[in-house]
């Protein structure tokens, strides 16, 4: 891995580089923030043992429930500031490099379910998505206007679910407690007639502060990266967009194509920052 150097002061991360998942799309149709439990701030959770690791701290309640079907393509959307959906701004900036994880949990009532009491199964993940060791999943978000798309498993049982979308920022993860977790929970109802109940984990409980994908120095040479948590259920690894979406507020609804980039689409070296 190319050594990432601390360069200009402008690359030092700030609070503005923090971010939240704010919106949901179903099969390319924008659901907005109608079914998200929006976190109270864009600050990260840093402890894997707090109940906040499930659905973030002081997340607002929501009465909205988005309708999905098994096999639907669902897109979660991240931005730095509430209500800012501009593609001209990075979804998560400040050298906040790391993986993306998507979990689901079957619950009795998505509007009242407690995330830390739910049982979660992973449905999608992305860490280092190509042979380029400097190109992280968070840069896929930045190249795609904050969008990350996954498929609802085709065989899961109908009913209410929570979707947990998560970025783990690793820019200061070389010390215990340095990894930063940015997550939001979305409330959905899954239709269909499936019957599968995948194996699950709990939050807190799924991660340890010493997991190799959480306690890690990403500025050293990496031959591989182990994404925290279980393997995704009944899904394949997502593909990566070859080119960024245009810098407008209108999203190109095409999903990430199969071409994987081999070069980082950025200018200059990456800096080490903390926020």
PDB file of C-alpha atoms in Angstrom:
ATOM      1  CA  UNK A   1       0.000   0.000   0.000  1.00  0.00           C
ATOM      2  CA  UNK A   2       1.258   3.450  -0.807  1.00  0.00           C
ATOM      3  CA  UNK A   3       2.086   5.357   2.360  1.00  0.00           C
ATOM      4  CA  UNK A   4      -0.490   8.071   2.967  1.00  0.00           C
ATOM      5  CA  UNK A   5       1.225  11.240   4.096  1.00  0.00           C
ATOM      6  CA  UNK A   6       0.097  14.102   6.259  1.00  0.00           C
ATOM      7  CA  UNK A   7       0.250  17.072   3.918  1.00  0.00           C
ATOM      8  CA  UNK A   8      -1.524  20.418   3.862  1.00  0.00           C
ATOM      9  CA  UNK A   9      -3.454  21.702   6.835  1.00  0.00           C
ATOM     10  CA  UNK A  10      -6.508  21.770   4.616  1.00  0.00           C
ATOM     11  CA  UNK A  11      -6.493  17.993   4.703  1.00  0.00           C
ATOM     12  CA  UNK A  12      -6.815  17.880   8.469  1.00  0.00           C
ATOM     13  CA  UNK A  13     -10.302  16.610   9.236  1.00  0.00           C
ATOM     14  CA  UNK A  14     -12.872  18.836  10.875  1.00  0.00           C
ATOM     15  CA  UNK A  15     -16.300  18.340  12.373  1.00  0.00           C
ATOM     16  CA  UNK A  16     -17.738  19.216   8.970  1.00  0.00           C
ATOM     17  CA  UNK A  17     -16.216  15.967   7.670  1.00  0.00           C
ATOM     18  CA  UNK A  18     -18.554  13.932   9.870  1.00  0.00           C
ATOM     19  CA  UNK A  19     -21.665  12.549   8.200  1.00  0.00           C
ATOM     20  CA  UNK A  20     -24.948  10.688   8.552  1.00  0.00           C
ATOM     21  CA  UNK A  21     -27.032   8.355   6.429  1.00  0.00           C
ATOM     22  CA  UNK A  22     -30.151  10.423   5.803  1.00  0.00           C
ATOM     23  CA  UNK A  23     -32.196   9.167   2.862  1.00  0.00           C
ATOM     24  CA  UNK A  24     -33.405   5.920   1.302  1.00  0.00           C
ATOM     25  CA  UNK A  25     -34.204   4.900  -2.284  1.00  0.00           C
ATOM     26  CA  UNK A  26     -36.160   1.804  -3.357  1.00  0.00           C
ATOM     27  CA  UNK A  27     -35.584   0.607  -6.927  1.00  0.00           C
ATOM     28  CA  UNK A  28     -34.380   4.086  -7.863  1.00  0.00           C
ATOM     29  CA  UNK A  29     -37.372   5.876  -6.310  1.00  0.00           C
ATOM     30  CA  UNK A  30     -36.432   8.498  -3.738  1.00  0.00           C
ATOM     31  CA  UNK A  31     -38.103   7.954  -0.351  1.00  0.00           C
ATOM     32  CA  UNK A  32     -36.265  10.917   1.160  1.00  0.00           C
ATOM     33  CA  UNK A  33     -35.989  10.889   4.954  1.00  0.00           C
ATOM     34  CA  UNK A  34     -39.489   9.508   5.432  1.00  0.00           C
ATOM     35  CA  UNK A  35     -38.405   6.334   7.220  1.00  0.00           C
ATOM     36  CA  UNK A  36     -35.040   7.165   8.793  1.00  0.00           C
ATOM     37  CA  UNK A  37     -34.271   7.547  12.463  1.00  0.00           C
ATOM     38  CA  UNK A  38     -32.120  10.604  11.906  1.00  0.00           C
ATOM     39  CA  UNK A  39     -29.269  10.945  14.437  1.00  0.00           C
ATOM     40  CA  UNK A  40     -29.216  14.079  16.577  1.00  0.00           C
ATOM     41  CA  UNK A  41     -25.808  15.065  15.174  1.00  0.00           C
ATOM     42  CA  UNK A  42     -23.274  13.964  12.590  1.00  0.00           C
ATOM     43  CA  UNK A  43     -20.739  13.000  15.274  1.00  0.00           C
ATOM     44  CA  UNK A  44     -19.545   9.387  15.428  1.00  0.00           C
ATOM     45  CA  UNK A  45     -20.028   6.668  18.000  1.00  0.00           C
ATOM     46  CA  UNK A  46     -16.606   5.513  19.217  1.00  0.00           C
ATOM     47  CA  UNK A  47     -17.443   2.701  21.668  1.00  0.00           C
ATOM     48  CA  UNK A  48     -18.490  -0.725  20.424  1.00  0.00           C
ATOM     49  CA  UNK A  49     -20.021  -1.570  23.820  1.00  0.00           C
ATOM     50  CA  UNK A  50     -22.570   1.246  24.065  1.00  0.00           C
ATOM     51  CA  UNK A  51     -26.196   0.664  22.996  1.00  0.00           C
ATOM     52  CA  UNK A  52     -25.667   3.641  20.667  1.00  0.00           C
ATOM     53  CA  UNK A  53     -23.659   1.348  18.373  1.00  0.00           C
ATOM     54  CA  UNK A  54     -26.969  -0.064  17.114  1.00  0.00           C
ATOM     55  CA  UNK A  55     -28.817   2.980  15.739  1.00  0.00           C
ATOM     56  CA  UNK A  56     -26.672   5.947  16.862  1.00  0.00           C
ATOM     57  CA  UNK A  57     -27.083   8.360  19.771  1.00  0.00           C
ATOM     58  CA  UNK A  58     -30.361  10.160  20.417  1.00  0.00           C
ATOM     59  CA  UNK A  59     -31.779   9.244  17.022  1.00  0.00           C
ATOM     60  CA  UNK A  60     -35.100  10.913  16.312  1.00  0.00           C
ATOM     61  CA  UNK A  61     -38.182   8.725  16.276  1.00  0.00           C
ATOM     62  CA  UNK A  62     -40.026   8.283  12.996  1.00  0.00           C
ATOM     63  CA  UNK A  63     -43.517   7.068  12.170  1.00  0.00           C
ATOM     64  CA  UNK A  64     -42.604   6.384   8.543  1.00  0.00           C
ATOM     65  CA  UNK A  65     -42.119   2.858   7.222  1.00  0.00           C
ATOM     66  CA  UNK A  66     -40.833   2.365   3.674  1.00  0.00           C
ATOM     67  CA  UNK A  67     -42.198  -0.557   1.651  1.00  0.00           C
ATOM     68  CA  UNK A  68     -39.775  -3.007   0.032  1.00  0.00           C
ATOM     69  CA  UNK A  69     -39.936  -6.478  -1.483  1.00  0.00           C
ATOM     70  CA  UNK A  70     -37.418  -9.323  -1.434  1.00  0.00           C
ATOM     71  CA  UNK A  71     -34.942  -8.745  -4.241  1.00  0.00           C
ATOM     72  CA  UNK A  72     -35.523  -4.987  -4.341  1.00  0.00           C
ATOM     73  CA  UNK A  73     -32.540  -2.706  -4.839  1.00  0.00           C
ATOM     74  CA  UNK A  74     -32.267  -0.362  -1.876  1.00  0.00           C
ATOM     75  CA  UNK A  75     -29.951   2.637  -1.793  1.00  0.00           C
ATOM     76  CA  UNK A  76     -28.870   4.451   1.352  1.00  0.00           C
ATOM     77  CA  UNK A  77     -27.645   8.027   1.023  1.00  0.00           C
ATOM     78  CA  UNK A  78     -25.032   9.745   3.215  1.00  0.00           C
ATOM     79  CA  UNK A  79     -24.129  13.427   3.493  1.00  0.00           C
ATOM     80  CA  UNK A  80     -22.154  15.582   5.884  1.00  0.00           C
ATOM     81  CA  UNK A  81     -24.943  17.974   6.855  1.00  0.00           C
ATOM     82  CA  UNK A  82     -28.698  17.417   7.284  1.00  0.00           C
ATOM     83  CA  UNK A  83     -30.652  18.367   4.187  1.00  0.00           C
ATOM     84  CA  UNK A  84     -27.552  18.856   2.016  1.00  0.00           C
ATOM     85  CA  UNK A  85     -27.916  16.451  -0.906  1.00  0.00           C
ATOM     86  CA  UNK A  86     -25.516  18.288  -3.179  1.00  0.00           C
ATOM     87  CA  UNK A  87     -23.211  16.055  -5.161  1.00  0.00           C
ATOM     88  CA  UNK A  88     -20.661  18.875  -5.161  1.00  0.00           C
ATOM     89  CA  UNK A  89     -19.758  18.059  -1.541  1.00  0.00           C
ATOM     90  CA  UNK A  90     -18.118  14.847  -0.407  1.00  0.00           C
ATOM     91  CA  UNK A  91     -20.509  12.497   1.357  1.00  0.00           C
ATOM     92  CA  UNK A  92     -17.926  11.980   4.097  1.00  0.00           C
ATOM     93  CA  UNK A  93     -14.695  13.949   3.904  1.00  0.00           C
ATOM     94  CA  UNK A  94     -11.675  14.677   6.056  1.00  0.00           C
ATOM     95  CA  UNK A  95      -9.746  11.520   5.160  1.00  0.00           C
ATOM     96  CA  UNK A  96     -12.434   9.390   6.828  1.00  0.00           C
ATOM     97  CA  UNK A  97     -11.488   6.173   5.007  1.00  0.00           C
ATOM     98  CA  UNK A  98     -13.082   2.839   5.807  1.00  0.00           C
ATOM     99  CA  UNK A  99     -15.692   0.163   5.073  1.00  0.00           C
ATOM    100  CA  UNK A 100     -19.458   0.195   4.619  1.00  0.00           C
ATOM    101  CA  UNK A 101     -21.729  -2.389   6.265  1.00  0.00           C
ATOM    102  CA  UNK A 102     -25.468  -2.932   5.805  1.00  0.00           C
ATOM    103  CA  UNK A 103     -27.478  -4.975   8.313  1.00  0.00           C
ATOM    104  CA  UNK A 104     -31.155  -5.854   8.674  1.00  0.00           C
ATOM    105  CA  UNK A 105     -33.132  -6.952  11.738  1.00  0.00           C
ATOM    106  CA  UNK A 106     -36.645  -8.400  11.816  1.00  0.00           C
ATOM    107  CA  UNK A 107     -38.767  -6.641  14.435  1.00  0.00           C
ATOM    108  CA  UNK A 108     -42.391  -6.598  15.546  1.00  0.00           C
ATOM    109  CA  UNK A 109     -42.848  -2.859  14.950  1.00  0.00           C
ATOM    110  CA  UNK A 110     -40.184  -0.888  13.087  1.00  0.00           C
ATOM    111  CA  UNK A 111     -41.389   2.414  14.551  1.00  0.00           C
ATOM    112  CA  UNK A 112     -40.841   1.353  18.163  1.00  0.00           C
ATOM    113  CA  UNK A 113     -38.212  -1.407  18.031  1.00  0.00           C
ATOM    114  CA  UNK A 114     -35.059  -0.832  20.090  1.00  0.00           C
ATOM    115  CA  UNK A 115     -31.991  -1.330  17.928  1.00  0.00           C
ATOM    116  CA  UNK A 116     -29.822  -2.626  20.764  1.00  0.00           C
ATOM    117  CA  UNK A 117     -32.409  -5.349  21.467  1.00  0.00           C
ATOM    118  CA  UNK A 118     -32.767  -6.426  17.835  1.00  0.00           C
ATOM    119  CA  UNK A 119     -31.050  -9.376  16.150  1.00  0.00           C
ATOM    120  CA  UNK A 120     -29.112  -8.299  13.078  1.00  0.00           C
ATOM    121  CA  UNK A 121     -27.876 -10.066   9.949  1.00  0.00           C
ATOM    122  CA  UNK A 122     -25.512  -8.495   7.449  1.00  0.00           C
ATOM    123  CA  UNK A 123     -26.725  -8.164   3.865  1.00  0.00           C
ATOM    124  CA  UNK A 124     -23.896  -6.199   2.223  1.00  0.00           C
ATOM    125  CA  UNK A 125     -20.386  -4.941   2.858  1.00  0.00           C
ATOM    126  CA  UNK A 126     -17.531  -3.178   1.101  1.00  0.00           C
ATOM    127  CA  UNK A 127     -14.000  -2.550   2.359  1.00  0.00           C
ATOM    128  CA  UNK A 128     -11.218  -2.224  -0.210  1.00  0.00           C
ATOM    129  CA  UNK A 129     -13.307  -2.797  -3.345  1.00  0.00           C
ATOM    130  CA  UNK A 130     -10.537  -3.131  -5.907  1.00  0.00           C
ATOM    131  CA  UNK A 131      -6.894  -4.021  -6.350  1.00  0.00           C
ATOM    132  CA  UNK A 132      -6.037  -0.428  -5.478  1.00  0.00           C
ATOM    133  CA  UNK A 133      -5.154  -0.445  -1.735  1.00  0.00           C
ATOM    134  CA  UNK A 134      -5.773   3.298  -1.449  1.00  0.00           C
ATOM    135  CA  UNK A 135      -9.393   3.214  -2.636  1.00  0.00           C
ATOM    136  CA  UNK A 136     -11.805   2.575   0.232  1.00  0.00           C
ATOM    137  CA  UNK A 137     -15.565   2.039   0.274  1.00  0.00           C
ATOM    138  CA  UNK A 138     -16.044   5.556   1.635  1.00  0.00           C
ATOM    139  CA  UNK A 139     -14.535   6.888  -1.568  1.00  0.00           C
ATOM    140  CA  UNK A 140     -17.158   4.934  -3.504  1.00  0.00           C
ATOM    141  CA  UNK A 141     -19.720   6.939  -1.510  1.00  0.00           C
ATOM    142  CA  UNK A 142     -17.946  10.169  -2.398  1.00  0.00           C
ATOM    143  CA  UNK A 143     -17.770   9.228  -6.079  1.00  0.00           C
ATOM    144  CA  UNK A 144     -21.489   8.379  -6.145  1.00  0.00           C
ATOM    145  CA  UNK A 145     -23.111  11.364  -4.440  1.00  0.00           C
ATOM    146  CA  UNK A 146     -23.311   9.531  -1.109  1.00  0.00           C
ATOM    147  CA  UNK A 147     -25.216   6.535  -2.514  1.00  0.00           C
ATOM    148  CA  UNK A 148     -24.617   2.867  -1.725  1.00  0.00           C
ATOM    149  CA  UNK A 149     -26.905   0.211  -3.200  1.00  0.00           C
ATOM    150  CA  UNK A 150     -27.634  -3.322  -2.012  1.00  0.00           C
ATOM    151  CA  UNK A 151     -30.288  -5.973  -2.610  1.00  0.00           C
ATOM    152  CA  UNK A 152     -32.841  -7.130  -0.077  1.00  0.00           C
ATOM    153  CA  UNK A 153     -32.316 -10.906   0.284  1.00  0.00           C
ATOM    154  CA  UNK A 154     -34.797 -12.778  -1.887  1.00  0.00           C
ATOM    155  CA  UNK A 155     -35.963 -15.299   0.696  1.00  0.00           C
ATOM    156  CA  UNK A 156     -36.412 -13.439   3.989  1.00  0.00           C
ATOM    157  CA  UNK A 157     -39.709 -13.616   5.835  1.00  0.00           C
ATOM    158  CA  UNK A 158     -42.199 -10.762   5.421  1.00  0.00           C
ATOM    159  CA  UNK A 159     -42.719  -8.200   8.149  1.00  0.00           C
ATOM    160  CA  UNK A 160     -41.179  -5.108   9.709  1.00  0.00           C
ATOM    161  CA  UNK A 161     -37.406  -4.689   9.645  1.00  0.00           C
ATOM    162  CA  UNK A 162     -34.779  -2.172  10.604  1.00  0.00           C
ATOM    163  CA  UNK A 163     -31.993  -1.477   8.103  1.00  0.00           C
ATOM    164  CA  UNK A 164     -28.718  -0.415   9.716  1.00  0.00           C
ATOM    165  CA  UNK A 165     -26.358   1.454   7.358  1.00  0.00           C
ATOM    166  CA  UNK A 166     -22.849   1.974   8.718  1.00  0.00           C
ATOM    167  CA  UNK A 167     -19.534   3.539   7.798  1.00  0.00           C
ATOM    168  CA  UNK A 168     -16.488   2.810   9.962  1.00  0.00           C
ATOM    169  CA  UNK A 169     -13.900   5.585   9.604  1.00  0.00           C
ATOM    170  CA  UNK A 170     -10.386   4.283  10.270  1.00  0.00           C
ATOM    171  CA  UNK A 171      -8.253   7.412   9.913  1.00  0.00           C
ATOM    172  CA  UNK A 172      -7.262   7.346  13.632  1.00  0.00           C
ATOM    173  CA  UNK A 173      -8.004   3.677  14.320  1.00  0.00           C
ATOM    174  CA  UNK A 174      -4.438   2.724  15.240  1.00  0.00           C
ATOM    175  CA  UNK A 175      -5.284   3.284  18.907  1.00  0.00           C
ATOM    176  CA  UNK A 176      -8.103   1.636  20.918  1.00  0.00           C
ATOM    177  CA  UNK A 177     -11.292   3.626  20.615  1.00  0.00           C
ATOM    178  CA  UNK A 178     -10.017   5.496  17.572  1.00  0.00           C
ATOM    179  CA  UNK A 179     -12.365   3.948  15.009  1.00  0.00           C
ATOM    180  CA  UNK A 180     -15.414   6.100  14.300  1.00  0.00           C
ATOM    181  CA  UNK A 181     -18.814   4.537  13.601  1.00  0.00           C
ATOM    182  CA  UNK A 182     -21.393   6.460  11.574  1.00  0.00           C
ATOM    183  CA  UNK A 183     -24.731   4.665  11.375  1.00  0.00           C
ATOM    184  CA  UNK A 184     -28.421   5.309  10.872  1.00  0.00           C
ATOM    185  CA  UNK A 185     -31.391   2.959  11.076  1.00  0.00           C
ATOM    186  CA  UNK A 186     -34.201   2.933   8.517  1.00  0.00           C
ATOM    187  CA  UNK A 187     -37.673   1.501   9.118  1.00  0.00           C
ATOM    188  CA  UNK A 188     -39.063  -0.766   6.397  1.00  0.00           C
ATOM    189  CA  UNK A 189     -41.738  -3.355   5.794  1.00  0.00           C
ATOM    190  CA  UNK A 190     -40.739  -6.335   3.653  1.00  0.00           C
ATOM    191  CA  UNK A 191     -43.482  -7.973   1.610  1.00  0.00           C
ATOM    192  CA  UNK A 192     -43.450 -11.290  -0.187  1.00  0.00           C
ATOM    193  CA  UNK A 193     -43.807 -14.816   1.120  1.00  0.00           C
ATOM    194  CA  UNK A 194     -40.284 -15.813   2.130  1.00  0.00           C
ATOM    195  CA  UNK A 195     -39.519 -17.828   5.219  1.00  0.00           C
ATOM    196  CA  UNK A 196     -35.781 -17.505   5.831  1.00  0.00           C
ATOM    197  CA  UNK A 197     -34.501 -16.300   9.181  1.00  0.00           C
ATOM    198  CA  UNK A 198     -30.749 -15.749   8.766  1.00  0.00           C
ATOM    199  CA  UNK A 199     -28.246 -16.199  11.620  1.00  0.00           C
ATOM    200  CA  UNK A 200     -27.883 -13.003  13.611  1.00  0.00           C
ATOM    201  CA  UNK A 201     -25.621 -10.910  15.814  1.00  0.00           C
ATOM    202  CA  UNK A 202     -26.330  -8.195  18.357  1.00  0.00           C
ATOM    203  CA  UNK A 203     -25.290  -4.556  18.702  1.00  0.00           C
ATOM    204  CA  UNK A 204     -23.492  -4.185  21.019  1.00  0.00           C
ATOM    205  CA  UNK A 205     -21.795  -7.559  20.762  1.00  0.00           C
ATOM    206  CA  UNK A 206     -20.999  -7.991  17.082  1.00  0.00           C
ATOM    207  CA  UNK A 207     -17.749  -6.034  17.284  1.00  0.00           C
ATOM    208  CA  UNK A 208     -14.772  -5.979  19.622  1.00  0.00           C
ATOM    209  CA  UNK A 209     -12.544  -2.928  19.987  1.00  0.00           C
ATOM    210  CA  UNK A 210      -9.582  -5.173  19.150  1.00  0.00           C
ATOM    211  CA  UNK A 211     -11.034  -6.676  15.965  1.00  0.00           C
ATOM    212  CA  UNK A 212      -8.410  -6.495  13.191  1.00  0.00           C
ATOM    213  CA  UNK A 213     -10.729  -4.408  11.020  1.00  0.00           C
ATOM    214  CA  UNK A 214     -11.333  -1.917  13.847  1.00  0.00           C
ATOM    215  CA  UNK A 215      -7.951  -1.579  15.577  1.00  0.00           C
ATOM    216  CA  UNK A 216      -5.768  -0.939  12.542  1.00  0.00           C
ATOM    217  CA  UNK A 217      -3.251   1.509  11.128  1.00  0.00           C
ATOM    218  CA  UNK A 218      -4.388   2.121   7.558  1.00  0.00           C
ATOM    219  CA  UNK A 219      -1.299   4.234   6.863  1.00  0.00           C
ATOM    220  CA  UNK A 220       0.919   1.161   6.980  1.00  0.00           C
ATOM    221  CA  UNK A 221       1.170  -1.231   4.048  1.00  0.00           C
ATOM    222  CA  UNK A 222      -1.995  -3.352   3.838  1.00  0.00           C
ATOM    223  CA  UNK A 223      -2.075  -6.576   1.861  1.00  0.00           C
ATOM    224  CA  UNK A 224      -5.693  -7.174   2.801  1.00  0.00           C
ATOM    225  CA  UNK A 225      -8.454  -5.816   5.020  1.00  0.00           C
ATOM    226  CA  UNK A 226     -10.830  -7.845   7.191  1.00  0.00           C
ATOM    227  CA  UNK A 227     -14.250  -6.181   7.321  1.00  0.00           C
ATOM    228  CA  UNK A 228     -15.709  -6.329  10.855  1.00  0.00           C
ATOM    229  CA  UNK A 229     -18.769  -8.424  11.589  1.00  0.00           C
ATOM    230  CA  UNK A 230     -20.224 -11.576  10.035  1.00  0.00           C
ATOM    231  CA  UNK A 231     -20.269 -12.431   6.354  1.00  0.00           C
ATOM    232  CA  UNK A 232     -23.232 -11.072   4.378  1.00  0.00           C
ATOM    233  CA  UNK A 233     -26.237 -13.352   4.092  1.00  0.00           C
ATOM    234  CA  UNK A 234     -27.273 -14.639   0.661  1.00  0.00           C
ATOM    235  CA  UNK A 235     -25.608 -11.894  -1.319  1.00  0.00           C
ATOM    236  CA  UNK A 236     -22.538 -11.162  -3.372  1.00  0.00           C
ATOM    237  CA  UNK A 237     -20.052  -8.382  -2.905  1.00  0.00           C
ATOM    238  CA  UNK A 238     -21.262  -5.102  -4.416  1.00  0.00           C
ATOM    239  CA  UNK A 239     -19.575  -3.747  -7.485  1.00  0.00           C
ATOM    240  CA  UNK A 240     -18.034  -0.334  -7.834  1.00  0.00           C
ATOM    241  CA  UNK A 241     -18.791   2.646 -10.025  1.00  0.00           C
ATOM    242  CA  UNK A 242     -16.094   3.383 -12.573  1.00  0.00           C
ATOM    243  CA  UNK A 243     -16.781   7.101 -12.813  1.00  0.00           C
ATOM    244  CA  UNK A 244     -18.227   9.663 -10.404  1.00  0.00           C
ATOM    245  CA  UNK A 245     -21.744  10.927 -10.798  1.00  0.00           C
ATOM    246  CA  UNK A 246     -22.016  14.559 -11.986  1.00  0.00           C
ATOM    247  CA  UNK A 247     -21.811  17.340  -9.430  1.00  0.00           C
ATOM    248  CA  UNK A 248     -25.513  18.120  -9.405  1.00  0.00           C
ATOM    249  CA  UNK A 249     -28.288  17.331  -6.963  1.00  0.00           C
ATOM    250  CA  UNK A 250     -29.877  14.946  -9.466  1.00  0.00           C
ATOM    251  CA  UNK A 251     -28.784  11.364  -8.936  1.00  0.00           C
ATOM    252  CA  UNK A 252     -28.079   9.128 -11.891  1.00  0.00           C
ATOM    253  CA  UNK A 253     -30.264   6.182 -10.873  1.00  0.00           C
ATOM    254  CA  UNK A 254     -28.031   3.621 -12.584  1.00  0.00           C
ATOM    255  CA  UNK A 255     -26.586   1.229 -10.031  1.00  0.00           C
ATOM    256  CA  UNK A 256     -22.881   0.737  -9.538  1.00  0.00           C
ATOM    257  CA  UNK A 257     -21.643  -0.932 -12.754  1.00  0.00           C
ATOM    258  CA  UNK A 258     -19.360  -3.929 -12.799  1.00  0.00           C
ATOM    259  CA  UNK A 259     -16.185  -2.074 -13.777  1.00  0.00           C
ATOM    260  CA  UNK A 260     -13.785  -1.779 -10.851  1.00  0.00           C
ATOM    261  CA  UNK A 261     -11.415   1.204 -10.789  1.00  0.00           C
ATOM    262  CA  UNK A 262      -7.686   0.622 -10.626  1.00  0.00           C
ATOM    263  CA  UNK A 263      -6.695   4.190  -9.826  1.00  0.00           C
ATOM    264  CA  UNK A 264      -7.863   6.613  -7.182  1.00  0.00           C
ATOM    265  CA  UNK A 265      -9.810   9.477  -8.822  1.00  0.00           C
ATOM    266  CA  UNK A 266      -8.313  12.176  -6.658  1.00  0.00           C
ATOM    267  CA  UNK A 267      -5.563  14.752  -6.789  1.00  0.00           C
ATOM    268  CA  UNK A 268      -2.713  14.769  -4.315  1.00  0.00           C
ATOM    269  CA  UNK A 269      -1.784  12.565  -1.401  1.00  0.00           C
ATOM    270  CA  UNK A 270      -4.157  11.598   1.348  1.00  0.00           C
ATOM    271  CA  UNK A 271      -3.584  13.239   4.704  1.00  0.00           C
ATOM    272  CA  UNK A 272      -3.924  12.002   8.223  1.00  0.00           C
ATOM    273  CA  UNK A 273      -6.636  13.840  10.101  1.00  0.00           C
ATOM    274  CA  UNK A 274      -8.669  13.505  13.227  1.00  0.00           C
ATOM    275  CA  UNK A 275     -12.139  14.740  13.988  1.00  0.00           C
TER     276      UNK A 275
END
